Short mmCIF file of C-alpha atoms in Angstrom, two decimals:
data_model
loop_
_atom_site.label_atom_id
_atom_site.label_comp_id
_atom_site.label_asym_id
_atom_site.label_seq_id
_atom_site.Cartn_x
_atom_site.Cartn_y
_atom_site.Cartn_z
CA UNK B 1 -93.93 -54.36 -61.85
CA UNK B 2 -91.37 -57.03 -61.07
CA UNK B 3 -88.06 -56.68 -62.94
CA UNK B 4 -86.08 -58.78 -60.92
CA UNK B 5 -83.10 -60.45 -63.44
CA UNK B 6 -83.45 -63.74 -65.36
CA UNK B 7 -81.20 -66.51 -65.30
CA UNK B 8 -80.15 -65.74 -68.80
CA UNK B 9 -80.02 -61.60 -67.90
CA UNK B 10 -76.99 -62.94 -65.56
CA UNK B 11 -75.14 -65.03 -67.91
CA UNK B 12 -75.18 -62.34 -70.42
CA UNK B 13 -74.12 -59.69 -68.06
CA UNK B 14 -71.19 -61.52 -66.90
CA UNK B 15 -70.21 -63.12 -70.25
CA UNK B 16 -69.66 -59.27 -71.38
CA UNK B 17 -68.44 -58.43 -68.18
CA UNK B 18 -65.13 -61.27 -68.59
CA UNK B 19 -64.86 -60.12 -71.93
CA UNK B 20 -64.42 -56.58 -71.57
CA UNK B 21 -62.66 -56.98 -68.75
CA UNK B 22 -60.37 -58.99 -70.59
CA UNK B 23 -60.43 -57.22 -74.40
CA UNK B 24 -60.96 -53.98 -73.23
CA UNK B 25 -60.20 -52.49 -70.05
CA UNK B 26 -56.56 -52.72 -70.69
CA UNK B 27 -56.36 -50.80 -73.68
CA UNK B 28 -59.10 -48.26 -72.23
CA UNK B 29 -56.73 -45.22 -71.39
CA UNK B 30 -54.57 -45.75 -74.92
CA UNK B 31 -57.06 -46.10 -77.23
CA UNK B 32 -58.64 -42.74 -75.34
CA UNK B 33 -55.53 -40.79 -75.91
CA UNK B 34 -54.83 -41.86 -79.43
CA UNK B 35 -58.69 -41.60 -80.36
CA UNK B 36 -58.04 -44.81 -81.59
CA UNK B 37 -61.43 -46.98 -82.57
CA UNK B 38 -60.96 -50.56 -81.97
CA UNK B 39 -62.71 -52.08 -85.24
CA UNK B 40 -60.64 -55.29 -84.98
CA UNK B 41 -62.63 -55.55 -81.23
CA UNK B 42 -65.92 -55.84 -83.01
CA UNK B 43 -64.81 -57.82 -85.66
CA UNK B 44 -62.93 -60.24 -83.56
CA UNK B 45 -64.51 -60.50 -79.95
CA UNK B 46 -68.35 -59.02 -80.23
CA UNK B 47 -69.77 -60.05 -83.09
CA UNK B 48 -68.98 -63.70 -82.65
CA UNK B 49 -70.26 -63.48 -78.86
CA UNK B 50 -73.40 -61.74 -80.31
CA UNK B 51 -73.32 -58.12 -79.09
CA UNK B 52 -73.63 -56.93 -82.50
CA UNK B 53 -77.02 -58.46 -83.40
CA UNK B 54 -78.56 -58.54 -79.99
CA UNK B 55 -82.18 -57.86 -81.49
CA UNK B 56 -81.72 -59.36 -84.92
CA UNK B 57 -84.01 -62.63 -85.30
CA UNK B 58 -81.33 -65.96 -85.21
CA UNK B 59 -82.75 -66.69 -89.58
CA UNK B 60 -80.45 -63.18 -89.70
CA UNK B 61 -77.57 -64.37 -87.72
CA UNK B 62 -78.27 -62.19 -84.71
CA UNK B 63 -79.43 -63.23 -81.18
CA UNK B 64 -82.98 -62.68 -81.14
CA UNK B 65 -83.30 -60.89 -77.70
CA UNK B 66 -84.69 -57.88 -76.44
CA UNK B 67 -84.27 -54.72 -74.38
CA UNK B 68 -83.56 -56.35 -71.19
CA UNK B 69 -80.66 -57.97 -72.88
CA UNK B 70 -79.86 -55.57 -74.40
CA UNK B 71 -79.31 -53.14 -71.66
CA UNK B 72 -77.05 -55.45 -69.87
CA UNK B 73 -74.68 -55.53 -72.77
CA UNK B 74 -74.70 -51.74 -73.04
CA UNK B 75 -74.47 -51.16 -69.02
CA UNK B 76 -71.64 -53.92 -68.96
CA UNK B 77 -69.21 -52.75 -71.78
CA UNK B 78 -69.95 -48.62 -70.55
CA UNK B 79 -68.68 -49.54 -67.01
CA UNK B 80 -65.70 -50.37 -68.15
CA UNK B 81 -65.75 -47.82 -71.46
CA UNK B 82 -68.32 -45.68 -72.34
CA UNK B 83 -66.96 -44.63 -75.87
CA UNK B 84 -67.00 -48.52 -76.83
CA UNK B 85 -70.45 -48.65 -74.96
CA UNK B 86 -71.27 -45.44 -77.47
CA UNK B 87 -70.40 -47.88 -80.24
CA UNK B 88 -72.04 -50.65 -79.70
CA UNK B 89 -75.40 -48.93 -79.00
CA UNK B 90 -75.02 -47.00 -81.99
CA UNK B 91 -74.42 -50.20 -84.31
CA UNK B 92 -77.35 -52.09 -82.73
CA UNK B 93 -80.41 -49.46 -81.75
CA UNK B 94 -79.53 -47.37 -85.06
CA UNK B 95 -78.29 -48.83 -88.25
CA UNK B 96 -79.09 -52.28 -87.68
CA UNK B 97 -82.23 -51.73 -85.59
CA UNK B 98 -83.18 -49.03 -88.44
CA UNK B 99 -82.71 -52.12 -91.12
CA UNK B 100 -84.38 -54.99 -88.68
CA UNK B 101 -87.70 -52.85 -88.01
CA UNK B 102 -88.07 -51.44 -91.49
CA UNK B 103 -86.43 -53.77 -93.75
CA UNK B 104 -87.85 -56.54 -96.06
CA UNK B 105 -86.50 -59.96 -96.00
CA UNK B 106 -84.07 -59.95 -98.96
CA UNK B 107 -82.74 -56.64 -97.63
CA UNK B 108 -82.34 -57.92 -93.99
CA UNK B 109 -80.83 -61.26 -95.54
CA UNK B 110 -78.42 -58.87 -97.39
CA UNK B 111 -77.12 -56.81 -94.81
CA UNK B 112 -78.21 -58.02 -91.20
CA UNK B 113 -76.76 -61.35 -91.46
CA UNK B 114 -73.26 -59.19 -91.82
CA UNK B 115 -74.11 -56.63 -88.91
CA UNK B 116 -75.28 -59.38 -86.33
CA UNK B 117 -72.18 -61.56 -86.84
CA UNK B 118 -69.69 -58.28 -86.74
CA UNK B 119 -68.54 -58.95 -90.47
CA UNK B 120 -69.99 -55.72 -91.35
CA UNK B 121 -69.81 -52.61 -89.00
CA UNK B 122 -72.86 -49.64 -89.52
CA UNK B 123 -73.88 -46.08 -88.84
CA UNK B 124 -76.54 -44.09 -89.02
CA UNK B 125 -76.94 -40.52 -90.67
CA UNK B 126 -79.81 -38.34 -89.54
CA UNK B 127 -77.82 -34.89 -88.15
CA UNK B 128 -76.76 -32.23 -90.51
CA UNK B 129 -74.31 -28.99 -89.78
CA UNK B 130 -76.89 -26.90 -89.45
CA UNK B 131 -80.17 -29.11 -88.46
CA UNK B 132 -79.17 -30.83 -85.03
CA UNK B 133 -82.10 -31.26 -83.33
CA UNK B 134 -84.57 -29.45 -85.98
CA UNK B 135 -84.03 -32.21 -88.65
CA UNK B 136 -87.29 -31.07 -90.74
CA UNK B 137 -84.92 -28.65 -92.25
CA UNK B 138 -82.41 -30.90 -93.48
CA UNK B 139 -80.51 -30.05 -96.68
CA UNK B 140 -78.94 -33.53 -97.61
CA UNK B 141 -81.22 -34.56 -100.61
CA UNK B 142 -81.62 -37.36 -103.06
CA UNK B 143 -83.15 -36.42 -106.54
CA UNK B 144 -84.96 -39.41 -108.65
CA UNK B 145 -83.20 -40.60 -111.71
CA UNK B 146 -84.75 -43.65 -112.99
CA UNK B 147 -83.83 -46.63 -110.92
CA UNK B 148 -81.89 -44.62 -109.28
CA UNK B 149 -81.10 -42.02 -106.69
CA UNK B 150 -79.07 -39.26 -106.95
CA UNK B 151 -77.54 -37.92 -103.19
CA UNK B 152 -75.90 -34.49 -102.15
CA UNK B 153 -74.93 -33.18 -99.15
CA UNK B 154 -73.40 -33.60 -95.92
CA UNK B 155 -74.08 -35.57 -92.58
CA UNK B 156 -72.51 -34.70 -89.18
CA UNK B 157 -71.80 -36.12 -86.18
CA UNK B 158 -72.33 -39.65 -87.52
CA UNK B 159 -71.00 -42.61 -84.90
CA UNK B 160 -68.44 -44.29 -87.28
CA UNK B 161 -68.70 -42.36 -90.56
CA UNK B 162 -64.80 -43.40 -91.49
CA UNK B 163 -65.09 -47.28 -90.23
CA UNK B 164 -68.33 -48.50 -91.34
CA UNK B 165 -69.14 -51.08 -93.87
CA UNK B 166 -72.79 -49.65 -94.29
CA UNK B 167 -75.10 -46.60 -93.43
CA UNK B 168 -78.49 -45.97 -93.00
CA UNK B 169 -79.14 -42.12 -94.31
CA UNK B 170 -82.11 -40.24 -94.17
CA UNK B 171 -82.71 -37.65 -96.94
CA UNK B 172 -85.01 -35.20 -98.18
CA UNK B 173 -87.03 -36.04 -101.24
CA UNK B 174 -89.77 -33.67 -100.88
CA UNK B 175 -90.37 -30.31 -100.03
CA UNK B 176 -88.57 -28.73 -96.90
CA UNK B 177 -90.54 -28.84 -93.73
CA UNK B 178 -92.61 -31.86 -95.30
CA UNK B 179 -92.53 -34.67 -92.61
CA UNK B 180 -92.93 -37.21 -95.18
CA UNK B 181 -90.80 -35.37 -97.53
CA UNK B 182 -87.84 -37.55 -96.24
CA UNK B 183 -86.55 -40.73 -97.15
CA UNK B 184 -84.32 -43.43 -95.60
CA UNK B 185 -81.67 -45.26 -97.78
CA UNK B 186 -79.16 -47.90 -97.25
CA UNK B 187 -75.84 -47.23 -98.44
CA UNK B 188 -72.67 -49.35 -98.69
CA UNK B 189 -69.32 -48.14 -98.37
CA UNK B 190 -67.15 -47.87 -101.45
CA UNK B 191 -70.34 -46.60 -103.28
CA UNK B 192 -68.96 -43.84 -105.74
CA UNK B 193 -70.43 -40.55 -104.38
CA UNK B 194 -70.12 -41.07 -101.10
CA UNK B 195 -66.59 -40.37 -98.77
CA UNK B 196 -65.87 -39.84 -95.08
CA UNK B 197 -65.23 -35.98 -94.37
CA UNK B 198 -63.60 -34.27 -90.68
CA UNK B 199 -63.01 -36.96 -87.95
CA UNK B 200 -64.40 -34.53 -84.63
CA UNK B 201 -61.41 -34.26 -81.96
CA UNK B 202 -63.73 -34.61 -78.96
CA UNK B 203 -63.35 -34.21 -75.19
CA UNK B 204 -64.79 -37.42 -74.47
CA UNK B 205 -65.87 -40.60 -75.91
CA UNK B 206 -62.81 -40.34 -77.74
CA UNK B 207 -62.41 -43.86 -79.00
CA UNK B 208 -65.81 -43.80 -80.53
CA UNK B 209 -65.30 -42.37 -84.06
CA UNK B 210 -67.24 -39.62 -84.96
CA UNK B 211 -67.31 -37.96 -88.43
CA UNK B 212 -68.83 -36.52 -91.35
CA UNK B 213 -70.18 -38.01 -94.26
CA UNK B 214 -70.33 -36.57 -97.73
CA UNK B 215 -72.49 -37.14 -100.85
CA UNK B 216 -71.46 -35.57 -103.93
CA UNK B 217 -73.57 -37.77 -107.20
CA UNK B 218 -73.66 -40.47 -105.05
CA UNK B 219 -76.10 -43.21 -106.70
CA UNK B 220 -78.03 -45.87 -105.20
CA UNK B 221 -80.64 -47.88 -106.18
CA UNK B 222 -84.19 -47.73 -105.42
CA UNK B 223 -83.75 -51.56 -103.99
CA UNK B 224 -81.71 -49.28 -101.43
CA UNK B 225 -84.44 -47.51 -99.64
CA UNK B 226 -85.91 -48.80 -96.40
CA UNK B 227 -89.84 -49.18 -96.26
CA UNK B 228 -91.70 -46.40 -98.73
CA UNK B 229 -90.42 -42.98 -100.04
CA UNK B 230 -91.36 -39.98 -98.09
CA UNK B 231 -91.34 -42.53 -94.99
CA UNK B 232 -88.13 -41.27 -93.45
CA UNK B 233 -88.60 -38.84 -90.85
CA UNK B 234 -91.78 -41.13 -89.15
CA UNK B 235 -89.15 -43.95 -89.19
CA UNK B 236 -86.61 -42.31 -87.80
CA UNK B 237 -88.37 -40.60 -84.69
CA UNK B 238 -89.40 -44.56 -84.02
CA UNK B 239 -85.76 -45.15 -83.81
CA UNK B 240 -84.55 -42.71 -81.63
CA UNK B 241 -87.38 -43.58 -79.32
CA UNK B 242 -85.84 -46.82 -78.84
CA UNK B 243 -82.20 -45.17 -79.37
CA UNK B 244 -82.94 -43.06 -76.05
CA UNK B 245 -83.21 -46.45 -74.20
CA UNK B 246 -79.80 -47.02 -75.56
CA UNK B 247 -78.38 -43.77 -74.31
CA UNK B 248 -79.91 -44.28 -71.14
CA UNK B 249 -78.01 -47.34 -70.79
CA UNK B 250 -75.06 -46.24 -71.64
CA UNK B 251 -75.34 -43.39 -69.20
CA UNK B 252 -76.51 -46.33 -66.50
CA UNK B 253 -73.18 -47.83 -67.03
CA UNK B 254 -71.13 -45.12 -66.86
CA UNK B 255 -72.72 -44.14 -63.60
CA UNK B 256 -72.40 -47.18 -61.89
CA UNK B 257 -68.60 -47.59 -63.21
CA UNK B 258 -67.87 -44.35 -61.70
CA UNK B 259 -69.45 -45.07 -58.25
CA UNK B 260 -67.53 -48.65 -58.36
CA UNK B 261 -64.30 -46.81 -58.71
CA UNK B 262 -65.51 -44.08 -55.57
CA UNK B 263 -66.59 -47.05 -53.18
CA UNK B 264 -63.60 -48.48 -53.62
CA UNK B 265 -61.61 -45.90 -53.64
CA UNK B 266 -63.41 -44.17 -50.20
CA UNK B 267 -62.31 -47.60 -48.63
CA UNK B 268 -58.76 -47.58 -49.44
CA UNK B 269 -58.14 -43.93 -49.15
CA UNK B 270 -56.95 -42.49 -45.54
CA UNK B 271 -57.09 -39.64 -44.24
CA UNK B 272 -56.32 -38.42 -40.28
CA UNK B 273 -56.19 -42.27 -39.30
CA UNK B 274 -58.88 -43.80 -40.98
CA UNK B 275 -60.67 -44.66 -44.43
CA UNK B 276 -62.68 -41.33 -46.61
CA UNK B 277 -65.78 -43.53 -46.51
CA UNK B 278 -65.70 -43.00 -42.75
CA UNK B 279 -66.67 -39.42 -42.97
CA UNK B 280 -70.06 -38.67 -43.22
CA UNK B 281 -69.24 -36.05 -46.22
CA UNK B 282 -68.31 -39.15 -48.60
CA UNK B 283 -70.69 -41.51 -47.05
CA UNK B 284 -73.74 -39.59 -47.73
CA UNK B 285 -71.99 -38.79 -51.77
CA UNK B 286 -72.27 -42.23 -52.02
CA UNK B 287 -75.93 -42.79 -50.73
CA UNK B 288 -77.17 -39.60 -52.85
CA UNK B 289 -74.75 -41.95 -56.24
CA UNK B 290 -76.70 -45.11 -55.43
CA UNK B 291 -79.98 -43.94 -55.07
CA UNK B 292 -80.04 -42.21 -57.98
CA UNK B 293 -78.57 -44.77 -60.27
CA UNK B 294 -81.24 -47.22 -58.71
CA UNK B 295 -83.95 -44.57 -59.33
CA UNK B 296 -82.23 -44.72 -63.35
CA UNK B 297 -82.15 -48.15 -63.32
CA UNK B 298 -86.31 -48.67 -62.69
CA UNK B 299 -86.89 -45.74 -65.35
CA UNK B 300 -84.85 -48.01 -67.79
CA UNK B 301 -86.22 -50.70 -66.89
CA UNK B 302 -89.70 -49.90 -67.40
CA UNK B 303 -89.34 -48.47 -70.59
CA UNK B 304 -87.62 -51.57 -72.01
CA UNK B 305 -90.44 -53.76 -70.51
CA UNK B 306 -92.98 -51.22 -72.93
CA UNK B 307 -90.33 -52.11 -75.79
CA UNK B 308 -90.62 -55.49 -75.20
CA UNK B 309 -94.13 -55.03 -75.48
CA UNK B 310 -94.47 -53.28 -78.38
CA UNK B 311 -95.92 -50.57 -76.60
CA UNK B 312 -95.11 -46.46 -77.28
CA UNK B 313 -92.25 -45.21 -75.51
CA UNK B 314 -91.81 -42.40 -76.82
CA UNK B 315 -92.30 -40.43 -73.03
CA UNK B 316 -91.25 -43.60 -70.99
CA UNK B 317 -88.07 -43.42 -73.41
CA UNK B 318 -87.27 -39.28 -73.07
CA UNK B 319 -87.67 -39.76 -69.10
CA UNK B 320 -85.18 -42.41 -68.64
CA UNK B 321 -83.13 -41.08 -71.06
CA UNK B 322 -82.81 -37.79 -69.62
CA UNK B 323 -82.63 -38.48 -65.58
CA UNK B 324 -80.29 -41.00 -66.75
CA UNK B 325 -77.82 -38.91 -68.29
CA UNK B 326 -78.41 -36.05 -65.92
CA UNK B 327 -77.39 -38.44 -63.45
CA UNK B 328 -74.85 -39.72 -65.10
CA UNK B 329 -72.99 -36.40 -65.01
CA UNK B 330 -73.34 -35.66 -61.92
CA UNK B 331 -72.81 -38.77 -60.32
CA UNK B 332 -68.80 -38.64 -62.54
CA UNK B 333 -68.67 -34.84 -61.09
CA UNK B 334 -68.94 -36.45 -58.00
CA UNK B 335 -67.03 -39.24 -58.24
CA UNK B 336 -63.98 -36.76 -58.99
CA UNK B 337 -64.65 -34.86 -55.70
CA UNK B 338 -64.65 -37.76 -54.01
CA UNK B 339 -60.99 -38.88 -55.57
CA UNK B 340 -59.96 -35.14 -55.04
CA UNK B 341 -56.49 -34.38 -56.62
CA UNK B 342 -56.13 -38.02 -58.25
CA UNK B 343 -59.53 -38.03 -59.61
CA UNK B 344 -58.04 -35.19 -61.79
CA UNK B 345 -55.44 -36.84 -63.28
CA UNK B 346 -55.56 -39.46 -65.86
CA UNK B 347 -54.16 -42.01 -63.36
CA UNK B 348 -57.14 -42.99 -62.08
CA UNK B 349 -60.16 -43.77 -64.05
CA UNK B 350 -62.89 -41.27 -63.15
CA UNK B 351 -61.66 -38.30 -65.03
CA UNK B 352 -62.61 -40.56 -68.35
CA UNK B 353 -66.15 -41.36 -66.98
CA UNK B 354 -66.50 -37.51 -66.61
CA UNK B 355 -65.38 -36.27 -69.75
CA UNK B 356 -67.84 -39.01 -71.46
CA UNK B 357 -70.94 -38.70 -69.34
CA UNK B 358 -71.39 -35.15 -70.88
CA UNK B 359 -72.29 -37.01 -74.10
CA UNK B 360 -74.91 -38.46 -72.70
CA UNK B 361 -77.40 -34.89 -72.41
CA UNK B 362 -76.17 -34.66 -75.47
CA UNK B 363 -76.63 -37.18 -78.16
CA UNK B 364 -79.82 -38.65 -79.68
CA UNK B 365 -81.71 -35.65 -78.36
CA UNK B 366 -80.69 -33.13 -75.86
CA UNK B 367 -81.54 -32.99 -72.03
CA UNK B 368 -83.92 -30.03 -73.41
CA UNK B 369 -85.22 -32.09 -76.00
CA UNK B 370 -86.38 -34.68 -73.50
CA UNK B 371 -87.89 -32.05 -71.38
CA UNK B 372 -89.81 -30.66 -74.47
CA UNK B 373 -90.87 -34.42 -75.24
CA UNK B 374 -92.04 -35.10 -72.01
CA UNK B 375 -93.76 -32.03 -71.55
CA UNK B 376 -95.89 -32.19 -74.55
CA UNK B 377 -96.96 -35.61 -73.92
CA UNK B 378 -97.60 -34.81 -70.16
CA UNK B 379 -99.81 -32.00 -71.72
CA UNK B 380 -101.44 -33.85 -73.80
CA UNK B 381 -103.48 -35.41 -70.49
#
């Protein structure tokens, strides 16, 4: 398979490069201590240079691309900051992927040509307290009234659940355990019935807002819900296949922002008369960091060339998800050994890349998720 990088690949890459560099990296450290979320940086900077619509057709306002593309935006903006590299996955792969793949036309004309241009900001509400990873047991529901639906209950862990403009929730309607007892509706903010709950004060990823979402009456109309009723669950699996690429990205670029910071710190650090990266001890951390985040690179890659193809990757997607976050942990544990007593201060940036890599085994599926995924297909002959 040749995967070598287009013309256009480049451009793209640096394009999001200068701007990060530029809009981002020197607010990185403040906006981490403050858990601050940047809204006014998507609003301002990445919609209008098209990070926010990267697979949205150009008749919706986005950029038409795919996963190659998209990749390069998420590795770019995660080597500088994985929590806005959280963010920006999370608004693409999720609520406005969920709404592009599922949608019709007047409700992709209604709320895609606001999500690709960065007008509107979105999330996406699948986890509940007590039904992380064993969501056919979810309690949130949504009772028929009419025209209209009636939601209760409460979302968790939901990637912008105070800042959004619009959610995409998925419900029960049916009976518990029922995989097409579930159904996915679109919900604007403001609607009565629905209110942000307990902003999470997390180790990492800190300027990446993460909260609950409540739904006490909330009505919405039946214009509201994404493809059929009871087709919920089915969609969302299909999502989080593609979602893993995104996390696998993300973890890519956090990786290969903390082995940028070792190299060059192993060059300009001396010790008994000579640079760290002299010693075979460092060296050989550094060939271990770049083969591995090579090795992630080809597992990403290959699944997005499936994507691109329209092809299932649901085990390509689980395997480069989890080496790539696996990796991405260890390669930050390693990048603080290599900065010894600096890299544990807050001075020097690879403390940050190893308090957020641990999100990466985490979200969209667990490391042991993956493994369960994999394993089952693998089985399966």
């Amino acid at each position: 398979m040749e995967f070598s990088r287009t013309e256009n690949q480049t451009m793209i890459a640096q394009a999001v490069r200068d701007l990060c560099e530029r809009e981002v990296r020197p607010n990185v450290m403040e906006w981490d201590e403050s858990q601050y979320f940047p809204k006014e940086l998507f609003t301002n900077h990445f919609g209008p240079a098209g990070m926010l619509g990267v697979f949205v057709p150009e008749e919706y306002g986005g950029s038409g691309l795919g996963y190659f593309e998209y990749v390069e935006t998420i590795v770019e903006v995660s080597r500088i900051c994985g929590s806005i590299g959280l963010s920006v996955a999370a608004h693409n792969s999720l609520c406005t992927g969920h709404i592009n793949y599922f949608g019709n036309h007047e409700q992709k004309k209604k709320w895609l040509t606001k999500l690709a241009t960065g007008e509107w900001l979105g999330a996406w509400a699948l986890t509940e307290p007590n039904t992380g990873s064993d969501a056919m047991r979810m309690k949130c529901t949504a009772r028929k009234e009419g025209k209209e639906w009636v939601l209760n209950g409460t979302k968790c862990w939901i990637t912008h659940g105070k800042s959004s403009d619009v959610m995409v929730a998925i419900v029960r309607t049916g009976d518990l355990l029922d995989s097409k007892g579930m159904t996915t509706f679109v919900i604007e903010r403001g609607t009565p019935g629905m209110k942000a709950g307990k902003k999470e004060n997390k180790l990492g990823m800190r300027a990446s807002e993460t909260a609950e979402v409540i739904f006490e009456d909330c009505r919405v109309s039946e214009d509201n819900i994404l493809g059929k009723e009871g087709e919920g669950f089915q969609q969302a699996m299909k999502i989080l296949d593609g979602g893993r690429i995104s996390i696998a990205a993300l973890s890519l670029g956090i990786a290969k922002g903390a082995f940028d910071a070792s190299v060059k710190y192993a060059k300009e650090r001396e010790q008994f008369g000579q640079p760290i990266a002299d010693f075979q001890a460092i060296a050989f951390k550094l060939a271990d960091m770049a083969t591995r985040i090579e090795a992630s690179e080809l597992l990403i890659q290959q699944a997005s060339d499936q994507k691109n193809k329209g092809k299932k990757v649901t085990t390509t997607g689980a395997m480069a998800k989890y080496y790539a976050s696996e990796t991405c942990v260890w390669a930050s544990n390693e990048a603080v050994q290599i900065f010894g007593g600096y890299g544990y201060t807050k001075d020097f940036p690879v403390e940050k890349f190893y308090r957020d890599s641990k999100l990466c085994t985490i979200g969209e599926g667990t490391s042991e998720i993956q493994k369960l995924v994999i394993s089952r297909n693998v089985l399966k002959g």
